[in-house]
């Protein structure tokens, strides 16, 4: 098997900021803004879980250098990375990568920012580490898919640990051998099951949180000379063998160092599983066409993996369920013409929504998914007492093919951060991040001072 660990760690050790195009740099900056927006949303939506995990970590100690998002508390880098990743993934509005089939920024940015507060590094070095984390995650996870998710694993946690280890090792200025070793140490900590998309969704943020924590621990252990396993990814007893039955080696090597995964990631306009987004978009468009008509039937033509992950919950019983229900998100969007933070609440599920949910049928449709063409779509067919409406969305808003503009990010941040920071403060945050990456000392507190 291809020596993936050697190839990726060698690239990571040689990669430098100057290798990025201006487009890649700005895309990375937007991912950081998106990370903050998703974190605000996570603070709002996943409150019960947040309170519980904070009581375990924050209440125990206040003697670190790394900031806990949305508070004045400082804890150790390991603890801050864990908590901040929980917030970033709490509303399921964080970025992701289609072929990797998981999320990236929640664990990579959380681990890098937390560790960066404990060492003397520049903004440029922080950007390098973030890009390395994104690259390693997207390539390793994509190489293991779809076998990884079919076995019940969640790549956000399992591949995320490896990515965070490489990112943090890069941040610390470690050698190629030490980056390799950090990745090797991380594989034995890699964890996360996708069952949390079906029930117990409130704990889903633990997966990226564990990845962020494992990444920092692995990099620091490698820095101190602790040795991990040889061939940790590709060995017959290694990570790939445990996670999947088939490895796409091309995903590891194709265009490595020439095209960057940061610019392939998607942004999420809606606080729900990405598999629901094409259905939401189509439903909103049809909502704007229907006039004084009674809906008789709704057919949703969609790919099987979407049904497997987000098609099992019909009528949400908890707020968490609302994020993983194609039935609910389509029904709500058809009736309301929108889907936002306020939609993630069982209190808004009216008898009218329940009645419409019962008229929705999900129909497995293979042509709605094509990895080579970037398609993960939905076709909605809404049959009323007067007309039949159809709308097909092949690629959801926020994918590189249907770009999320800076104005889109402003709208998202406004929705997510309302109640925490005002419009002027939101603009200040965006301006700071969009100039981030200079060869000057990194200061996380300078970035977040608008909402501390």
Coordinates of C-alpha atoms in Angstrom, one line a residue:
X1 CA 0.0 0.0 0.0
X2 CA 1.0 3.6 -0.6
X3 CA 3.1 5.1 2.2
X4 CA 0.5 7.8 2.8
X5 CA 1.9 8.9 6.2
X6 CA 5.4 9.6 4.7
X7 CA 3.9 11.4 1.7
X8 CA 1.6 13.7 3.7
X9 CA 4.1 14.4 6.5
X10 CA 6.8 15.3 4.0
X11 CA 4.4 17.7 2.1
X12 CA 3.3 19.3 5.4
X13 CA 6.9 19.9 6.6
X14 CA 7.8 21.7 3.3
X15 CA 4.6 23.6 2.8
X16 CA 4.8 27.4 3.4
X17 CA 2.4 30.3 3.2
X18 CA 3.9 31.6 0.0
X19 CA 2.7 28.4 -1.8
X20 CA -0.9 29.6 -1.5
X21 CA -2.6 31.7 -4.2
X22 CA -4.4 34.9 -3.2
X23 CA -7.7 33.0 -3.8
X24 CA -6.6 30.2 -1.4
X25 CA -5.6 32.8 1.3
X26 CA -9.0 34.6 1.1
X27 CA -10.9 31.3 1.1
X28 CA -9.1 30.3 4.2
X29 CA -9.9 33.7 5.8
X30 CA -13.6 33.1 5.0
X31 CA -13.4 29.7 6.5
X32 CA -12.2 31.3 9.8
X33 CA -15.1 33.8 9.7
X34 CA -17.4 30.9 9.1
X35 CA -15.9 29.1 12.1
X36 CA -16.7 32.1 14.3
X37 CA -20.3 32.2 12.9
X38 CA -20.8 28.5 13.5
X39 CA -19.4 28.9 17.0
X40 CA -21.9 31.6 17.9
X41 CA -24.7 29.3 16.5
X42 CA -23.4 26.4 18.6
X43 CA -23.5 28.6 21.8
X44 CA -27.2 29.3 21.1
X45 CA -28.5 26.0 19.9
X46 CA -26.7 23.3 22.0
X47 CA -27.2 25.0 25.3
X48 CA -27.9 22.0 27.5
X49 CA -24.9 20.1 26.3
X50 CA -22.7 23.3 26.5
X51 CA -23.7 23.9 30.1
X52 CA -22.9 20.3 31.1
X53 CA -19.5 20.2 29.4
X54 CA -18.5 23.6 30.7
X55 CA -19.3 22.6 34.3
X56 CA -16.9 19.7 33.9
X57 CA -14.0 21.7 32.4
X58 CA -14.3 25.4 33.1
X59 CA -15.5 25.0 36.7
X60 CA -12.5 22.9 37.5
X61 CA -9.7 25.3 36.6
X62 CA -8.8 28.7 35.3
X63 CA -5.1 28.5 35.1
X64 CA -4.3 28.3 31.4
X65 CA -3.5 30.7 28.6
X66 CA -6.1 29.7 26.0
X67 CA -9.4 31.4 25.6
X68 CA -12.8 29.6 25.8
X69 CA -14.9 31.1 23.1
X70 CA -17.6 33.5 24.2
X71 CA -16.2 33.9 27.8
X72 CA -13.4 35.6 29.7
X73 CA -12.2 32.2 30.9
X74 CA -8.7 30.8 30.0
X75 CA -7.8 27.2 30.4
X76 CA -5.1 24.9 29.0
X77 CA -4.8 24.6 25.2
X78 CA -6.1 21.0 25.4
X79 CA -9.2 22.0 27.3
X80 CA -9.9 25.2 25.2
X81 CA -9.5 23.2 21.9
X82 CA -12.0 20.7 23.2
X83 CA -14.6 23.2 24.3
X84 CA -14.3 25.5 21.3
X85 CA -14.7 22.6 18.9
X86 CA -17.8 21.7 20.8
X87 CA -19.2 25.1 20.2
X88 CA -18.1 25.2 16.5
X89 CA -20.0 22.0 15.7
X90 CA -22.9 22.5 18.1
X91 CA -25.3 23.9 15.5
X92 CA -24.0 21.8 12.6
X93 CA -23.4 25.0 10.7
X94 CA -19.6 24.5 10.4
X95 CA -17.8 24.0 7.1
X96 CA -17.2 20.6 5.5
X97 CA -15.8 18.7 2.5
X98 CA -17.9 16.6 0.2
X99 CA -15.5 13.8 -0.7
X100 CA -14.2 13.6 2.9
X101 CA -17.8 13.4 4.1
X102 CA -17.2 15.4 7.2
X103 CA -16.4 18.7 8.9
X104 CA -13.0 20.4 9.1
X105 CA -12.8 23.8 10.8
X106 CA -14.4 22.9 14.0
X107 CA -11.4 20.7 15.0
X108 CA -8.6 22.1 13.0
X109 CA -9.1 25.8 13.8
X110 CA -10.0 25.1 17.4
X111 CA -6.8 23.1 18.0
X112 CA -4.5 25.6 16.1
X113 CA -5.9 28.7 17.8
X114 CA -5.8 27.2 21.3
X115 CA -2.2 25.9 20.9
X116 CA -1.1 29.1 19.2
X117 CA -1.9 31.1 22.4
X118 CA 0.7 29.2 24.3
X119 CA 3.6 29.7 21.9
X120 CA 5.3 32.6 20.1
X121 CA 4.1 32.3 16.5
X122 CA 3.1 34.7 13.7
X123 CA -0.3 35.0 11.9
X124 CA 1.4 33.5 8.9
X125 CA 2.5 30.4 10.8
X126 CA -1.1 30.0 12.1
X127 CA -2.4 30.1 8.6
X128 CA 0.1 27.6 7.5
X129 CA -1.0 25.2 10.3
X130 CA -4.7 25.6 9.4
X131 CA -4.1 24.9 5.8
X132 CA -2.0 21.8 6.6
X133 CA -4.8 20.6 8.9
X134 CA -7.5 21.0 6.2
X135 CA -5.3 19.3 3.6
X136 CA -4.5 16.3 5.7
X137 CA -8.1 15.8 6.9
X138 CA -9.6 16.1 3.4
X139 CA -7.1 13.8 1.8
X140 CA -7.0 11.1 4.5
X141 CA -10.8 11.1 5.0
X142 CA -11.6 11.1 1.2
X143 CA -9.2 8.2 0.7
X144 CA -11.3 6.1 3.3
X145 CA -14.7 7.0 2.0
X146 CA -17.4 5.8 1.6
X147 CA -16.3 2.7 3.5
X148 CA -15.6 4.7 6.6
X149 CA -19.1 6.0 7.0
X150 CA -20.6 2.7 5.9
X151 CA -18.8 1.1 8.9
X152 CA -20.5 3.6 11.2
X153 CA -17.5 5.9 11.7
X154 CA -17.6 9.7 11.7
X155 CA -14.6 11.1 9.8
X156 CA -14.9 14.4 11.6
X157 CA -13.5 12.7 14.7
X158 CA -11.6 9.8 13.2
X159 CA -9.7 11.6 10.4
X160 CA -9.9 14.9 12.4
X161 CA -7.5 13.6 15.0
X162 CA -4.8 13.0 12.4
X163 CA -5.4 16.4 10.8
X164 CA -5.1 18.2 14.1
X165 CA -2.0 16.4 15.0
X166 CA -0.3 17.4 11.7
X167 CA -1.6 21.0 12.0
X168 CA -0.4 21.4 15.6
X169 CA 3.0 19.8 14.7
X170 CA 3.3 22.3 11.9
X171 CA 2.5 25.1 14.2
X172 CA 5.2 24.0 16.6
X173 CA 7.7 24.0 13.8
X174 CA 8.4 20.3 14.0
X175 CA 10.4 18.4 11.4
X176 CA 9.0 16.0 8.9
X177 CA 9.9 13.0 11.1
X178 CA 8.2 14.7 14.1
X179 CA 5.0 15.5 12.0
X180 CA 5.0 11.9 10.9
X181 CA 5.3 10.8 14.5
X182 CA 2.5 13.2 15.7
X183 CA 0.2 11.6 13.1
X184 CA 1.2 8.2 14.3
X185 CA 0.4 9.1 17.9
X186 CA -3.0 10.5 16.9
X187 CA -4.3 7.4 15.1
X188 CA -4.6 5.4 18.4
X189 CA -6.7 8.2 19.8
X190 CA -8.9 8.7 16.7
X191 CA -12.6 8.1 17.4
X192 CA -16.1 9.0 16.5
X193 CA -19.3 7.2 15.5
X194 CA -21.9 8.5 13.0
X195 CA -24.7 7.0 15.1
X196 CA -25.0 10.4 16.7
X197 CA -26.7 11.6 13.6
X198 CA -29.7 9.4 14.4
X199 CA -30.0 9.9 18.2
X200 CA -28.1 11.7 20.9
X201 CA -27.2 14.4 18.4
X202 CA -26.3 16.8 21.3
X203 CA -23.1 14.9 21.9
X204 CA -22.0 14.9 18.2
X205 CA -19.6 17.8 18.9
X206 CA -17.6 15.5 21.1
X207 CA -16.2 13.9 17.9
X208 CA -14.4 17.1 16.6
X209 CA -13.7 18.0 20.2
X210 CA -11.8 14.8 20.8
X211 CA -10.0 15.3 17.5
X212 CA -8.8 18.8 18.5
X213 CA -7.7 17.5 21.9
X214 CA -5.9 14.5 20.5
X215 CA -4.2 16.7 17.9
X216 CA -2.6 18.9 20.5
X217 CA -1.6 16.0 22.7
X218 CA -0.1 14.1 19.8
X219 CA 2.0 17.1 18.6
X220 CA 3.3 17.9 22.1
X221 CA 4.2 14.2 22.7
X222 CA 6.1 14.1 19.4
X223 CA 7.9 17.3 20.4
X224 CA 9.0 15.6 23.5
X225 CA 10.4 12.6 21.6
X226 CA 7.6 10.1 22.3
X227 CA 7.4 7.6 19.4
X228 CA 4.2 6.3 17.7
X229 CA 3.7 3.3 15.5
X230 CA 5.4 2.9 12.1
X231 CA 3.2 3.1 9.1
X232 CA 0.2 4.2 11.2
X233 CA -2.2 4.8 8.2
X234 CA -1.2 2.1 5.8
X235 CA -0.1 -0.9 7.9
X236 CA -2.3 -4.0 7.8
X237 CA -3.1 -3.1 11.4
X238 CA -3.3 0.6 10.8
X239 CA -5.9 3.3 10.5
X240 CA -7.1 2.7 7.0
X241 CA -7.5 -1.1 7.7
X242 CA -9.6 -0.3 10.7
X243 CA -11.8 2.3 9.1
X244 CA -12.5 1.0 5.6
X245 CA -12.4 -1.9 3.2
X246 CA -11.0 0.1 0.3
X247 CA -8.6 2.9 0.1
X248 CA -8.6 5.5 -2.7
X249 CA -4.8 6.2 -2.9
X250 CA -5.3 8.9 -5.6
X251 CA -7.1 11.0 -3.0
X252 CA -3.8 11.1 -1.1
X253 CA -1.5 12.1 -4.0
X254 CA -3.5 13.8 -6.7
X255 CA -2.5 17.5 -7.1
X256 CA -0.8 17.4 -3.7
X257 CA 0.9 20.8 -3.3
X258 CA -0.7 22.2 -6.4
X259 CA -4.4 22.5 -5.4
X260 CA -5.4 23.1 -1.8
X261 CA -8.3 21.5 0.0
X262 CA -9.3 24.7 1.8
X263 CA -10.7 26.0 -1.5
X264 CA -12.7 22.8 -2.0
X265 CA -14.6 23.1 1.3
X266 CA -18.3 24.2 1.5
X267 CA -20.0 26.7 3.7
X268 CA -23.4 25.9 5.3
X269 CA -26.3 28.5 5.1
X270 CA -28.6 26.3 7.2
X271 CA -28.2 24.9 10.7
X272 CA -28.8 21.3 9.7
X273 CA -27.1 18.3 8.2
X274 CA -25.6 19.1 4.8
X275 CA -27.7 16.2 3.3
X276 CA -30.8 18.3 4.0
X277 CA -29.7 21.5 2.2
X278 CA -30.7 20.8 -1.4
X279 CA -34.1 19.8 -0.2
X280 CA -34.4 23.0 1.8
X281 CA -33.3 25.2 -1.2
X282 CA -35.8 23.5 -3.5
X283 CA -38.6 23.8 -0.9
X284 CA -38.0 27.5 -0.4
X285 CA -38.1 28.1 -4.2
X286 CA -41.4 26.2 -4.5
X287 CA -42.8 28.0 -1.5
X288 CA -42.5 31.2 -3.4
X289 CA -44.5 29.8 -6.3
X290 CA -47.5 28.2 -4.4
X291 CA -50.6 30.4 -4.0
X292 CA -53.7 29.4 -2.0
X293 CA -53.2 25.7 -2.8
X294 CA -53.4 22.6 -0.7
X295 CA -50.4 20.3 -0.8
X296 CA -51.4 16.7 -1.4
X297 CA -48.1 14.9 -1.7
X298 CA -44.4 15.7 -1.7
X299 CA -41.8 13.4 -3.3
X300 CA -38.2 13.9 -2.4
X301 CA -35.8 12.2 -4.9
X302 CA -32.5 11.9 -3.1
X303 CA -29.4 9.7 -2.8
X304 CA -29.3 6.8 -0.4
X305 CA -26.5 8.1 1.9
X306 CA -28.7 11.1 2.6
X307 CA -31.6 8.9 3.5
X308 CA -29.3 6.7 5.7
X309 CA -28.0 9.7 7.7
X310 CA -30.8 12.3 7.6
X311 CA -33.9 10.4 6.5
X312 CA -34.7 8.3 9.5
X313 CA -36.3 11.0 11.7
X314 CA -39.8 12.0 10.5
X315 CA -41.3 14.1 13.3
X316 CA -38.5 15.5 15.5
X317 CA -38.9 14.8 19.2
X318 CA -36.0 17.0 20.3
X319 CA -34.3 20.2 19.1
X320 CA -31.4 18.0 18.1
X321 CA -33.6 15.9 15.9
X322 CA -34.6 18.9 13.8
X323 CA -31.0 19.1 12.4
X324 CA -31.1 15.6 11.0
X325 CA -34.5 15.3 9.5
X326 CA -35.1 15.8 5.7
X327 CA -38.8 15.4 6.4
X328 CA -38.9 18.2 8.9
X329 CA -36.6 20.6 7.0
X330 CA -38.5 20.2 3.8
X331 CA -41.9 20.6 5.4
X332 CA -40.8 23.7 7.4
X333 CA -39.2 25.3 4.4
X334 CA -42.2 24.6 2.1
X335 CA -44.5 26.3 4.6
X336 CA -42.3 29.1 5.9
X337 CA -40.1 29.9 3.0
X338 CA -37.0 29.9 5.1
X339 CA -34.9 27.8 7.5
X340 CA -32.7 29.3 10.1
X341 CA -31.5 29.3 13.7
X342 CA -35.1 29.7 15.0
X343 CA -36.2 26.6 13.0
X344 CA -34.1 24.4 15.3
X345 CA -36.8 24.2 18.0
X346 CA -39.5 21.6 18.5
X347 CA -41.8 24.4 19.8
X348 CA -42.2 25.6 16.2
X349 CA -43.5 22.3 15.0
X350 CA -47.2 23.0 14.4
X351 CA -50.0 20.6 13.5
X352 CA -49.7 22.0 9.9
X353 CA -46.0 21.0 9.8
X354 CA -46.8 17.5 11.2
X355 CA -49.5 17.0 8.6
X356 CA -47.2 18.0 5.8
X357 CA -44.4 15.7 7.1
X358 CA -46.8 12.8 6.8
X359 CA -47.2 13.6 3.1
X360 CA -43.5 13.5 2.3
X361 CA -41.9 10.4 0.8
X362 CA -38.1 10.0 0.3
X363 CA -37.3 8.1 -2.9
X364 CA -33.8 6.7 -3.4
X365 CA -32.4 8.2 -6.6
X366 CA -28.8 7.2 -7.5
X367 CA -28.5 10.0 -10.1
X368 CA -28.8 12.6 -7.3
X369 CA -25.2 11.7 -6.3
X370 CA -22.1 11.8 -8.5
X371 CA -18.8 12.2 -6.8
X372 CA -16.9 13.0 -10.0
X373 CA -19.3 15.9 -10.8
X374 CA -19.6 17.1 -7.2
X375 CA -23.3 16.3 -7.2
X376 CA -25.2 15.6 -3.9
X377 CA -28.6 16.8 -4.8
X378 CA -32.4 16.6 -4.4
X379 CA -35.4 16.8 -6.6
X380 CA -38.6 18.0 -5.0
X381 CA -42.0 17.2 -6.6
X382 CA -44.8 19.0 -4.8
X383 CA -48.3 18.0 -5.9
X384 CA -51.2 20.3 -4.9
X385 CA -54.9 20.4 -5.6
X386 CA -54.2 22.6 -8.6
X387 CA -50.6 22.1 -9.8
X388 CA -47.5 20.0 -9.7
X389 CA -44.2 21.9 -8.9
X390 CA -40.8 20.5 -9.4
X391 CA -37.4 21.8 -8.5
X392 CA -34.0 20.1 -8.7
X393 CA -30.9 21.3 -6.9
X394 CA -27.9 19.3 -7.8
X395 CA -25.3 21.2 -5.9
X396 CA -26.2 23.2 -2.7
X397 CA -25.4 26.8 -2.0
X398 CA -22.0 27.2 -0.4
X399 CA -20.1 24.6 -2.4
X400 CA -17.3 26.1 -4.5
X401 CA -19.4 25.5 -7.6
X402 CA -22.2 27.7 -6.1
X403 CA -20.0 30.1 -4.1
X404 CA -20.7 31.6 -0.7
X405 CA -19.8 35.3 -1.1
X406 CA -18.5 37.6 1.6
X407 CA -22.0 39.1 1.8
X408 CA -23.5 35.6 2.3
X409 CA -21.0 35.3 5.2
X410 CA -22.1 38.6 6.7
X411 CA -25.8 37.4 6.6
X412 CA -24.8 34.1 8.2
X413 CA -22.7 35.8 10.9
X414 CA -25.6 38.2 11.6
X415 CA -28.1 35.4 12.1
X416 CA -25.6 33.3 14.3
X417 CA -24.1 36.1 16.3
X418 CA -27.3 38.2 17.1
X419 CA -27.6 38.6 20.8
X420 CA -23.8 38.3 21.3
X421 CA -22.3 41.1 19.1
X422 CA -23.9 43.9 17.1
X423 CA -23.6 44.7 13.4
X424 CA -20.7 47.0 13.9
X425 CA -18.8 44.5 15.9
X426 CA -19.6 41.8 13.3
X427 CA -18.1 44.0 10.6
X428 CA -15.0 44.6 12.8
X429 CA -14.5 40.9 13.2
X430 CA -14.8 40.2 9.5
X431 CA -12.4 43.0 8.7
X432 CA -9.8 41.7 11.1
X433 CA -10.0 38.1 9.8
X434 CA -9.9 39.3 6.1
X435 CA -6.6 40.9 6.8
X436 CA -5.2 37.9 8.8
X437 CA -2.0 36.2 7.7
X438 CA 0.6 38.9 8.2
X439 CA 4.1 38.1 9.4
X440 CA 3.4 39.7 12.8
X441 CA 2.9 38.1 16.2
X442 CA -0.4 36.1 16.5
X443 CA -2.9 37.4 19.0
X444 CA -6.2 35.6 19.4
X445 CA -7.4 38.1 21.9
X446 CA -7.0 40.9 19.3
X447 CA -9.4 39.0 17.0
X448 CA -12.0 38.2 19.6
X449 CA -11.9 41.4 21.7
X450 CA -15.2 42.5 20.0
X451 CA -17.1 39.8 21.8
X452 CA -15.2 39.0 25.0

